[in-house]
Amino acid sequence: MSEERSLNFIEEIIEDDIRSGKNDGRVLTRFPPEPNGYLHIGHAKSICLNFGLAQKYNGKTNLRFDDTNPATEDTEYVDSIRQDIHWLGFEWDKELYSSDYFDQMYAFAQMLIGKGLAYVDDSTAEEIAAAKGTPTEPGTPTPNRSRSAEENLQLFQEMKEGKYPDGAKVLRAKIDLASPNMHMRDPLMYRIRHAHHHRTGNDWCIYPMYDFAHGQSDSIEKITHSVCTLEFIPHRPLYEWFIEQLEIFPSKQYEFARLNLNYTVMSKRKLLQLVNENHVTGWDDPRMPTISGLRRRGFTPLSIRNFCERIGVAKRENIIEYSLLEFCLREDLNKSAWRRMAVLDPIKLIITNYPEGKSEILNGENNPEAEDGDGSREIPFSAELWIEREDFMEEAPKKFFRLGPGLSVRLKNAYIVKCHDFRKDENGNVTEVHCTYIPESKSGSDTSGVSVKGTIHWVSVGHAKTAEIRLYDRLFQVEDPSSEEGDFKNYINPQSLKIIPNVFIEPDLTHAIPGKGYQFIRKGYFTLDTDSTPEKLVFNRTATLKDAWAKEVKKN
RNA sequence: UGCCCGAUAGUAUAAAGGUAGUACAACUGUUUUUGGUGCAGUUUGUCUAGGUUCGAAUCCUGGUCGGGCAACCA
């Protein structure tokens, strides 16, 4: 099952902790999204890490919504986050909210005020920023820094009671205005926000800041390993300071490098812009790196989990190549996707020695990679077929193993045909390819003794159904849009979506199952789009197949 | 220009002082009723300068490069 792999640095820490008996060997992690956007593939890395760690070490993982900023948060996001985690294949132990702890956090704050370790500051945001100094110069105290504990307690209570407007006062920790770590220069703990909160409604008008909410929530839940991304490294001393002063359960914070994928962006702010400015159709647009977008595109949970496993966990910045994600996708889909036939750019193939008006039902296994073929479906065959325009060449080069005058191919799951003629329209475009077939060459009972190099896909003209097909390309034209000059949106790929309105598909595809992956033979992996209806089928191309011939053509 | 984090093939990630390995990508060949898949193979790497050591990717020192930190965001 689990292949041999060396431990990542967090696993090493956990194994050390278990060996030394820390927390009685207990492992409790948490996944702490802020419900202000949809989850993306970068979150998937964190989800796989946090849930994976717990699974591996016989622990549990809480889902905790970090909802301390009512201005940006919404239940719409809560619902999508829940759905995405489940879809990825993980079960959380408890579903919790930082807002569940507002009473407790308030009491913690009072405790620090009582110890002389926090004070209410009336200064404006600008004054506080100015008084913080710079990385090279120490900060200076604001006028309120020396208020008595009693006065601070009183003022803090009045803040809570709503006596002051937004921004009038804040509560700050009293630590060290000269600290080389800017986060230790009397960081803000609470701010006033007369805003409606998605869970606590109008109960509160003061809200804790991240630094005074996250670590406290971890501690309340007795999280043993609080895993977050690199940008929180400078927050760690503060995380530890609050826990120490409060004398509460010592959760420990560990940081890893977030995932970056090339040819896309990964910040929620940027993704939100793409949605709001209609560069994509929504958070679940199949071109988006969101979990919901990847799901709609046809990615499988297993492929994403495998991807997250392969990219590893370390502390150095990284940009992963999209080709690795695609490899993991194909690896899974090759084993699970049912094979079907569809002709995207059709020309007609006429079998001149096949009885006119006759048709027969052929059999095609669902998946040759599976032991038993994973079942099979019926495919109607007749004298008139649609084939792919690119599978015929009037003057074929030597290594072109498809149709051309005098050339033979196998029709997948059917007969071997040989081309003897073709027709063109007035513009010189090929319209018909005329062939003869070998009756003894039928798939599964071939006694012809003829062997051909190429096999092509087809759909019977009289039996074909149609569907809209959406082909996707990378959303951005450059590897790292965020590091380019100017607005990242200048680098959007204008050809990221191509729609083919009427593609001929084999009849069985009218029974396509939502959420299932299909391989259109030689054309790629496809899945039903959520826009699809029984009247109008719509398929998304999840990924192309690897194409050695395209490379060959490119070389010459 | 204070503090913090990091640096191993094109991209990621291992090697805990003792043969620099794995995956993806690229390239060869082979198999194949998908120019897919599978299989076999090839190419490519320790940022730099010193030091410690029989021996350094690993330890030490200096430098270089990349990233982060001065939101009433998380």
PDB file of N, CA, C and O in Angstrom, chain A residues 341 343 346-360 362 379-388 403 411 414-415 417 423 431-437 456-465 504-507:
ATOM      1  N   MET A 341     -15.770   6.838 -28.416  1.00  0.00           N
ATOM      2  CA  MET A 341     -15.268   7.476 -29.631  1.00  0.00           C
ATOM      3  C   MET A 341     -16.063   8.733 -29.963  1.00  0.00           C
ATOM      4  O   MET A 341     -17.284   8.765 -29.821  1.00  0.00           O
ATOM      5  N   VAL A 343     -15.730  12.232 -32.867  1.00  0.00           N
ATOM      6  CA  VAL A 343     -14.994  12.845 -33.970  1.00  0.00           C
ATOM      7  C   VAL A 343     -15.183  14.355 -33.891  1.00  0.00           C
ATOM      8  O   VAL A 343     -16.292  14.862 -34.035  1.00  0.00           O
ATOM      9  N   PRO A 346     -14.854  16.446 -38.460  1.00  0.00           N
ATOM     10  CA  PRO A 346     -15.211  15.288 -39.273  1.00  0.00           C
ATOM     11  C   PRO A 346     -15.016  15.427 -40.788  1.00  0.00           C
ATOM     12  O   PRO A 346     -15.202  16.503 -41.345  1.00  0.00           O
ATOM     13  N   ILE A 347     -14.661  14.312 -41.400  1.00  0.00           N
ATOM     14  CA  ILE A 347     -14.875  14.116 -42.836  1.00  0.00           C
ATOM     15  C   ILE A 347     -15.511  12.748 -42.974  1.00  0.00           C
ATOM     16  O   ILE A 347     -15.421  11.912 -42.063  1.00  0.00           O
ATOM     17  N   LYS A 348     -16.163  12.516 -44.104  1.00  0.00           N
ATOM     18  CA  LYS A 348     -16.921  11.282 -44.269  1.00  0.00           C
ATOM     19  C   LYS A 348     -16.053  10.187 -44.878  1.00  0.00           C
ATOM     20  O   LYS A 348     -15.272  10.440 -45.810  1.00  0.00           O
ATOM     21  N   LEU A 349     -16.180   8.997 -44.330  1.00  0.00           N
ATOM     22  CA  LEU A 349     -15.512   7.836 -44.899  1.00  0.00           C
ATOM     23  C   LEU A 349     -16.605   6.908 -45.429  1.00  0.00           C
ATOM     24  O   LEU A 349     -17.537   6.568 -44.685  1.00  0.00           O
ATOM     25  N   ILE A 350     -16.522   6.538 -46.707  1.00  0.00           N
ATOM     26  CA  ILE A 350     -17.536   5.656 -47.304  1.00  0.00           C
ATOM     27  C   ILE A 350     -16.896   4.327 -47.669  1.00  0.00           C
ATOM     28  O   ILE A 350     -15.873   4.272 -48.364  1.00  0.00           O
ATOM     29  N   ILE A 351     -17.507   3.254 -47.147  1.00  0.00           N
ATOM     30  CA  ILE A 351     -16.988   1.920 -47.446  1.00  0.00           C
ATOM     31  C   ILE A 351     -17.765   1.385 -48.647  1.00  0.00           C
ATOM     32  O   ILE A 351     -18.950   1.052 -48.549  1.00  0.00           O
ATOM     33  N   THR A 352     -17.102   1.357 -49.788  1.00  0.00           N
ATOM     34  CA  THR A 352     -17.813   1.100 -51.046  1.00  0.00           C
ATOM     35  C   THR A 352     -18.227  -0.361 -51.215  1.00  0.00           C
ATOM     36  O   THR A 352     -19.128  -0.654 -51.979  1.00  0.00           O
ATOM     37  N   ASN A 353     -17.596  -1.267 -50.484  1.00  0.00           N
ATOM     38  CA  ASN A 353     -18.006  -2.674 -50.640  1.00  0.00           C
ATOM     39  C   ASN A 353     -18.813  -3.166 -49.430  1.00  0.00           C
ATOM     40  O   ASN A 353     -19.002  -4.365 -49.241  1.00  0.00           O
ATOM     41  N   TYR A 354     -19.268  -2.251 -48.617  1.00  0.00           N
ATOM     42  CA  TYR A 354     -20.141  -2.638 -47.486  1.00  0.00           C
ATOM     43  C   TYR A 354     -21.571  -2.353 -47.942  1.00  0.00           C
ATOM     44  O   TYR A 354     -21.853  -1.257 -48.466  1.00  0.00           O
ATOM     45  N   PRO A 355     -22.478  -3.329 -47.772  1.00  0.00           N
ATOM     46  CA  PRO A 355     -23.833  -3.186 -48.304  1.00  0.00           C
ATOM     47  C   PRO A 355     -24.483  -1.874 -47.868  1.00  0.00           C
ATOM     48  O   PRO A 355     -24.519  -1.578 -46.669  1.00  0.00           O
ATOM     49  N   GLU A 356     -24.996  -1.124 -48.824  1.00  0.00           N
ATOM     50  CA  GLU A 356     -25.634   0.147 -48.528  1.00  0.00           C
ATOM     51  C   GLU A 356     -26.849  -0.085 -47.650  1.00  0.00           C
ATOM     52  O   GLU A 356     -27.615  -1.023 -47.865  1.00  0.00           O
ATOM     53  N   GLY A 357     -27.015   0.730 -46.636  1.00  0.00           N
ATOM     54  CA  GLY A 357     -28.185   0.604 -45.769  1.00  0.00           C
ATOM     55  C   GLY A 357     -28.022  -0.428 -44.673  1.00  0.00           C
ATOM     56  O   GLY A 357     -28.761  -0.443 -43.699  1.00  0.00           O
ATOM     57  N   LYS A 358     -26.988  -1.265 -44.780  1.00  0.00           N
ATOM     58  CA  LYS A 358     -26.771  -2.277 -43.733  1.00  0.00           C
ATOM     59  C   LYS A 358     -26.085  -1.633 -42.519  1.00  0.00           C
ATOM     60  O   LYS A 358     -25.334  -0.662 -42.656  1.00  0.00           O
ATOM     61  N   SER A 359     -26.391  -2.171 -41.352  1.00  0.00           N
ATOM     62  CA  SER A 359     -25.602  -1.771 -40.192  1.00  0.00           C
ATOM     63  C   SER A 359     -25.444  -2.974 -39.283  1.00  0.00           C
ATOM     64  O   SER A 359     -26.217  -3.938 -39.389  1.00  0.00           O
ATOM     65  N   GLU A 360     -24.448  -2.924 -38.418  1.00  0.00           N
ATOM     66  CA  GLU A 360     -24.271  -4.019 -37.462  1.00  0.00           C
ATOM     67  C   GLU A 360     -23.793  -3.442 -36.134  1.00  0.00           C
ATOM     68  O   GLU A 360     -23.315  -2.320 -36.078  1.00  0.00           O
ATOM     69  N   LEU A 362     -21.260  -3.606 -33.128  1.00  0.00           N
ATOM     70  CA  LEU A 362     -19.956  -4.122 -32.715  1.00  0.00           C
ATOM     71  C   LEU A 362     -19.812  -3.927 -31.217  1.00  0.00           C
ATOM     72  O   LEU A 362     -20.577  -3.201 -30.582  1.00  0.00           O
ATOM     73  N   ILE A 379     -21.490  -0.660 -30.208  1.00  0.00           N
ATOM     74  CA  ILE A 379     -21.172   0.439 -31.120  1.00  0.00           C
ATOM     75  C   ILE A 379     -21.736   0.123 -32.499  1.00  0.00           C
ATOM     76  O   ILE A 379     -21.342  -0.863 -33.118  1.00  0.00           O
ATOM     77  N   PRO A 380     -22.664   0.931 -32.987  1.00  0.00           N
ATOM     78  CA  PRO A 380     -23.222   0.672 -34.320  1.00  0.00           C
ATOM     79  C   PRO A 380     -22.230   1.033 -35.427  1.00  0.00           C
ATOM     80  O   PRO A 380     -21.527   2.047 -35.331  1.00  0.00           O
ATOM     81  N   PHE A 381     -22.214   0.181 -36.455  1.00  0.00           N
ATOM     82  CA  PHE A 381     -21.283   0.358 -37.577  1.00  0.00           C
ATOM     83  C   PHE A 381     -22.074   0.340 -38.882  1.00  0.00           C
ATOM     84  O   PHE A 381     -23.092  -0.356 -38.985  1.00  0.00           O
ATOM     85  N   SER A 382     -21.637   1.121 -39.858  1.00  0.00           N
ATOM     86  CA  SER A 382     -22.332   1.128 -41.158  1.00  0.00           C
ATOM     87  C   SER A 382     -21.353   1.546 -42.259  1.00  0.00           C
ATOM     88  O   SER A 382     -20.165   1.752 -42.005  1.00  0.00           O
ATOM     89  N   ALA A 383     -21.873   1.690 -43.466  1.00  0.00           N
ATOM     90  CA  ALA A 383     -21.013   1.999 -44.619  1.00  0.00           C
ATOM     91  C   ALA A 383     -20.538   3.452 -44.619  1.00  0.00           C
ATOM     92  O   ALA A 383     -19.573   3.796 -45.293  1.00  0.00           O
ATOM     93  N   GLU A 384     -21.237   4.308 -43.890  1.00  0.00           N
ATOM     94  CA  GLU A 384     -20.826   5.707 -43.856  1.00  0.00           C
ATOM     95  C   GLU A 384     -20.412   6.101 -42.435  1.00  0.00           C
ATOM     96  O   GLU A 384     -21.200   5.998 -41.493  1.00  0.00           O
ATOM     97  N   LEU A 385     -19.190   6.536 -42.329  1.00  0.00           N
ATOM     98  CA  LEU A 385     -18.648   6.864 -41.001  1.00  0.00           C
ATOM     99  C   LEU A 385     -18.062   8.269 -41.006  1.00  0.00           C
ATOM    100  O   LEU A 385     -17.627   8.776 -42.048  1.00  0.00           O
ATOM    101  N   TRP A 386     -18.084   8.883 -39.813  1.00  0.00           N
ATOM    102  CA  TRP A 386     -17.300  10.101 -39.637  1.00  0.00           C
ATOM    103  C   TRP A 386     -15.923   9.699 -39.133  1.00  0.00           C
ATOM    104  O   TRP A 386     -15.806   8.838 -38.261  1.00  0.00           O
ATOM    105  N   ILE A 387     -14.895  10.287 -39.736  1.00  0.00           N
ATOM    106  CA  ILE A 387     -13.545  10.105 -39.195  1.00  0.00           C
ATOM    107  C   ILE A 387     -12.920  11.490 -39.035  1.00  0.00           C
ATOM    108  O   ILE A 387     -13.456  12.488 -39.522  1.00  0.00           O
ATOM    109  N   GLU A 388     -11.796  11.541 -38.383  1.00  0.00           N
ATOM    110  CA  GLU A 388     -11.123  12.808 -38.109  1.00  0.00           C
ATOM    111  C   GLU A 388     -10.417  13.302 -39.386  1.00  0.00           C
ATOM    112  O   GLU A 388      -9.707  12.536 -40.052  1.00  0.00           O
ATOM    113  N   LEU A 403      -4.776   7.200 -43.015  1.00  0.00           N
ATOM    114  CA  LEU A 403      -5.312   7.021 -44.352  1.00  0.00           C
ATOM    115  C   LEU A 403      -4.742   7.984 -45.377  1.00  0.00           C
ATOM    116  O   LEU A 403      -4.414   9.128 -45.063  1.00  0.00           O
ATOM    117  N   LEU A 411     -10.035   0.292 -38.276  1.00  0.00           N
ATOM    118  CA  LEU A 411     -11.037   1.122 -37.613  1.00  0.00           C
ATOM    119  C   LEU A 411     -11.222   0.509 -36.234  1.00  0.00           C
ATOM    120  O   LEU A 411     -11.533  -0.679 -36.108  1.00  0.00           O
ATOM    121  N   ALA A 414     -13.399  -2.403 -35.121  1.00  0.00           N
ATOM    122  CA  ALA A 414     -14.147  -2.812 -36.326  1.00  0.00           C
ATOM    123  C   ALA A 414     -13.211  -3.461 -37.348  1.00  0.00           C
ATOM    124  O   ALA A 414     -12.436  -4.340 -36.978  1.00  0.00           O
ATOM    125  N   TYR A 415     -13.268  -3.002 -38.572  1.00  0.00           N
ATOM    126  CA  TYR A 415     -12.549  -3.674 -39.659  1.00  0.00           C
ATOM    127  C   TYR A 415     -11.327  -2.896 -40.136  1.00  0.00           C
ATOM    128  O   TYR A 415     -11.164  -1.712 -39.838  1.00  0.00           O
ATOM    129  N   VAL A 417      -9.690  -1.140 -43.230  1.00  0.00           N
ATOM    130  CA  VAL A 417     -10.133  -0.559 -44.502  1.00  0.00           C
ATOM    131  C   VAL A 417      -8.925  -0.038 -45.284  1.00  0.00           C
ATOM    132  O   VAL A 417      -7.892   0.317 -44.711  1.00  0.00           O
ATOM    133  N   ARG A 423     -12.749  12.553 -52.399  1.00  0.00           N
ATOM    134  CA  ARG A 423     -13.402  13.676 -53.085  1.00  0.00           C
ATOM    135  C   ARG A 423     -13.031  14.990 -52.395  1.00  0.00           C
ATOM    136  O   ARG A 423     -12.794  15.022 -51.189  1.00  0.00           O
ATOM    137  N   THR A 431     -13.591  16.064 -48.709  1.00  0.00           N
ATOM    138  CA  THR A 431     -14.933  15.882 -48.156  1.00  0.00           C
ATOM    139  C   THR A 431     -15.264  14.420 -47.914  1.00  0.00           C
ATOM    140  O   THR A 431     -15.983  14.096 -46.974  1.00  0.00           O
ATOM    141  N   GLU A 432     -14.752  13.553 -48.766  1.00  0.00           N
ATOM    142  CA  GLU A 432     -15.060  12.126 -48.632  1.00  0.00           C
ATOM    143  C   GLU A 432     -13.824  11.296 -48.887  1.00  0.00           C
ATOM    144  O   GLU A 432     -13.018  11.614 -49.756  1.00  0.00           O
ATOM    145  N   VAL A 433     -13.723  10.224 -48.117  1.00  0.00           N
ATOM    146  CA  VAL A 433     -12.660   9.258 -48.337  1.00  0.00           C
ATOM    147  C   VAL A 433     -13.338   7.939 -48.690  1.00  0.00           C
ATOM    148  O   VAL A 433     -14.245   7.509 -47.981  1.00  0.00           O
ATOM    149  N   HIS A 434     -12.963   7.347 -49.801  1.00  0.00           N
ATOM    150  CA  HIS A 434     -13.575   6.080 -50.228  1.00  0.00           C
ATOM    151  C   HIS A 434     -12.641   4.918 -49.913  1.00  0.00           C
ATOM    152  O   HIS A 434     -11.464   4.950 -50.276  1.00  0.00           O
ATOM    153  N   CYS A 435     -13.216   3.898 -49.277  1.00  0.00           N
ATOM    154  CA  CYS A 435     -12.409   2.754 -48.875  1.00  0.00           C
ATOM    155  C   CYS A 435     -13.127   1.453 -49.201  1.00  0.00           C
ATOM    156  O   CYS A 435     -14.336   1.428 -49.438  1.00  0.00           O
ATOM    157  N   THR A 436     -12.386   0.365 -49.167  1.00  0.00           N
ATOM    158  CA  THR A 436     -12.992  -0.969 -49.155  1.00  0.00           C
ATOM    159  C   THR A 436     -12.595  -1.609 -47.844  1.00  0.00           C
ATOM    160  O   THR A 436     -11.546  -1.287 -47.282  1.00  0.00           O
ATOM    161  N   TYR A 437     -13.441  -2.478 -47.326  1.00  0.00           N
ATOM    162  CA  TYR A 437     -13.110  -3.114 -46.073  1.00  0.00           C
ATOM    163  C   TYR A 437     -12.842  -4.598 -46.283  1.00  0.00           C
ATOM    164  O   TYR A 437     -13.222  -5.179 -47.305  1.00  0.00           O
ATOM    165  N   ILE A 456      -7.588   4.011 -36.227  1.00  0.00           N
ATOM    166  CA  ILE A 456      -8.242   5.308 -36.042  1.00  0.00           C
ATOM    167  C   ILE A 456      -9.643   5.120 -35.464  1.00  0.00           C
ATOM    168  O   ILE A 456     -10.223   4.044 -35.551  1.00  0.00           O
ATOM    169  N   HIS A 457     -10.142   6.193 -34.865  1.00  0.00           N
ATOM    170  CA  HIS A 457     -11.484   6.156 -34.293  1.00  0.00           C
ATOM    171  C   HIS A 457     -12.495   6.683 -35.306  1.00  0.00           C
ATOM    172  O   HIS A 457     -12.119   7.340 -36.285  1.00  0.00           O
ATOM    173  N   TRP A 458     -13.777   6.435 -35.062  1.00  0.00           N
ATOM    174  CA  TRP A 458     -14.829   6.749 -36.034  1.00  0.00           C
ATOM    175  C   TRP A 458     -16.176   6.763 -35.328  1.00  0.00           C
ATOM    176  O   TRP A 458     -16.307   6.267 -34.199  1.00  0.00           O
ATOM    177  N   VAL A 459     -17.190   7.308 -35.991  1.00  0.00           N
ATOM    178  CA  VAL A 459     -18.563   7.240 -35.497  1.00  0.00           C
ATOM    179  C   VAL A 459     -19.462   7.049 -36.713  1.00  0.00           C
ATOM    180  O   VAL A 459     -19.290   7.730 -37.730  1.00  0.00           O
ATOM    181  N   SER A 460     -20.405   6.134 -36.626  1.00  0.00           N
ATOM    182  CA  SER A 460     -21.303   5.854 -37.742  1.00  0.00           C
ATOM    183  C   SER A 460     -22.210   7.060 -38.015  1.00  0.00           C
ATOM    184  O   SER A 460     -22.862   7.582 -37.104  1.00  0.00           O
ATOM    185  N   VAL A 461     -22.233   7.509 -39.265  1.00  0.00           N
ATOM    186  CA  VAL A 461     -22.976   8.721 -39.631  1.00  0.00           C
ATOM    187  C   VAL A 461     -24.454   8.617 -39.246  1.00  0.00           C
ATOM    188  O   VAL A 461     -25.024   9.524 -38.639  1.00  0.00           O
ATOM    189  N   GLY A 462     -25.062   7.491 -39.565  1.00  0.00           N
ATOM    190  CA  GLY A 462     -26.493   7.340 -39.310  1.00  0.00           C
ATOM    191  C   GLY A 462     -26.841   7.209 -37.835  1.00  0.00           C
ATOM    192  O   GLY A 462     -28.002   7.394 -37.444  1.00  0.00           O
ATOM    193  N   HIS A 463     -25.880   6.865 -37.024  1.00  0.00           N
ATOM    194  CA  HIS A 463     -26.154   6.627 -35.603  1.00  0.00           C
ATOM    195  C   HIS A 463     -25.560   7.690 -34.685  1.00  0.00           C
ATOM    196  O   HIS A 463     -25.794   7.673 -33.481  1.00  0.00           O
ATOM    197  N   ALA A 464     -24.777   8.595 -35.261  1.00  0.00           N
ATOM    198  CA  ALA A 464     -24.046   9.564 -34.427  1.00  0.00           C
ATOM    199  C   ALA A 464     -24.985  10.498 -33.666  1.00  0.00           C
ATOM    200  O   ALA A 464     -26.049  10.874 -34.159  1.00  0.00           O
ATOM    201  N   LYS A 465     -24.612  10.844 -32.470  1.00  0.00           N
ATOM    202  CA  LYS A 465     -25.268  11.898 -31.692  1.00  0.00           C
ATOM    203  C   LYS A 465     -24.304  13.077 -31.669  1.00  0.00           C
ATOM    204  O   LYS A 465     -23.140  12.946 -32.101  1.00  0.00           O
ATOM    205  N   PHE A 504     -19.460  14.915 -33.263  1.00  0.00           N
ATOM    206  CA  PHE A 504     -20.164  13.636 -33.396  1.00  0.00           C
ATOM    207  C   PHE A 504     -19.658  12.643 -32.354  1.00  0.00           C
ATOM    208  O   PHE A 504     -18.451  12.409 -32.251  1.00  0.00           O
ATOM    209  N   ILE A 505     -20.584  12.104 -31.607  1.00  0.00           N
ATOM    210  CA  ILE A 505     -20.206  11.168 -30.546  1.00  0.00           C
ATOM    211  C   ILE A 505     -20.934   9.842 -30.744  1.00  0.00           C
ATOM    212  O   ILE A 505     -22.010   9.802 -31.340  1.00  0.00           O
ATOM    213  N   GLU A 506     -20.353   8.770 -30.248  1.00  0.00           N
ATOM    214  CA  GLU A 506     -21.032   7.484 -30.372  1.00  0.00           C
ATOM    215  C   GLU A 506     -22.250   7.477 -29.452  1.00  0.00           C
ATOM    216  O   GLU A 506     -22.258   8.130 -28.400  1.00  0.00           O
ATOM    217  N   PRO A 507     -23.307   6.750 -29.838  1.00  0.00           N
ATOM    218  CA  PRO A 507     -24.597   6.833 -29.140  1.00  0.00           C
ATOM    219  C   PRO A 507     -24.513   6.531 -27.646  1.00  0.00           C
ATOM    220  O   PRO A 507     -25.217   7.146 -26.845  1.00  0.00           O
TER     221      PRO A 507
END
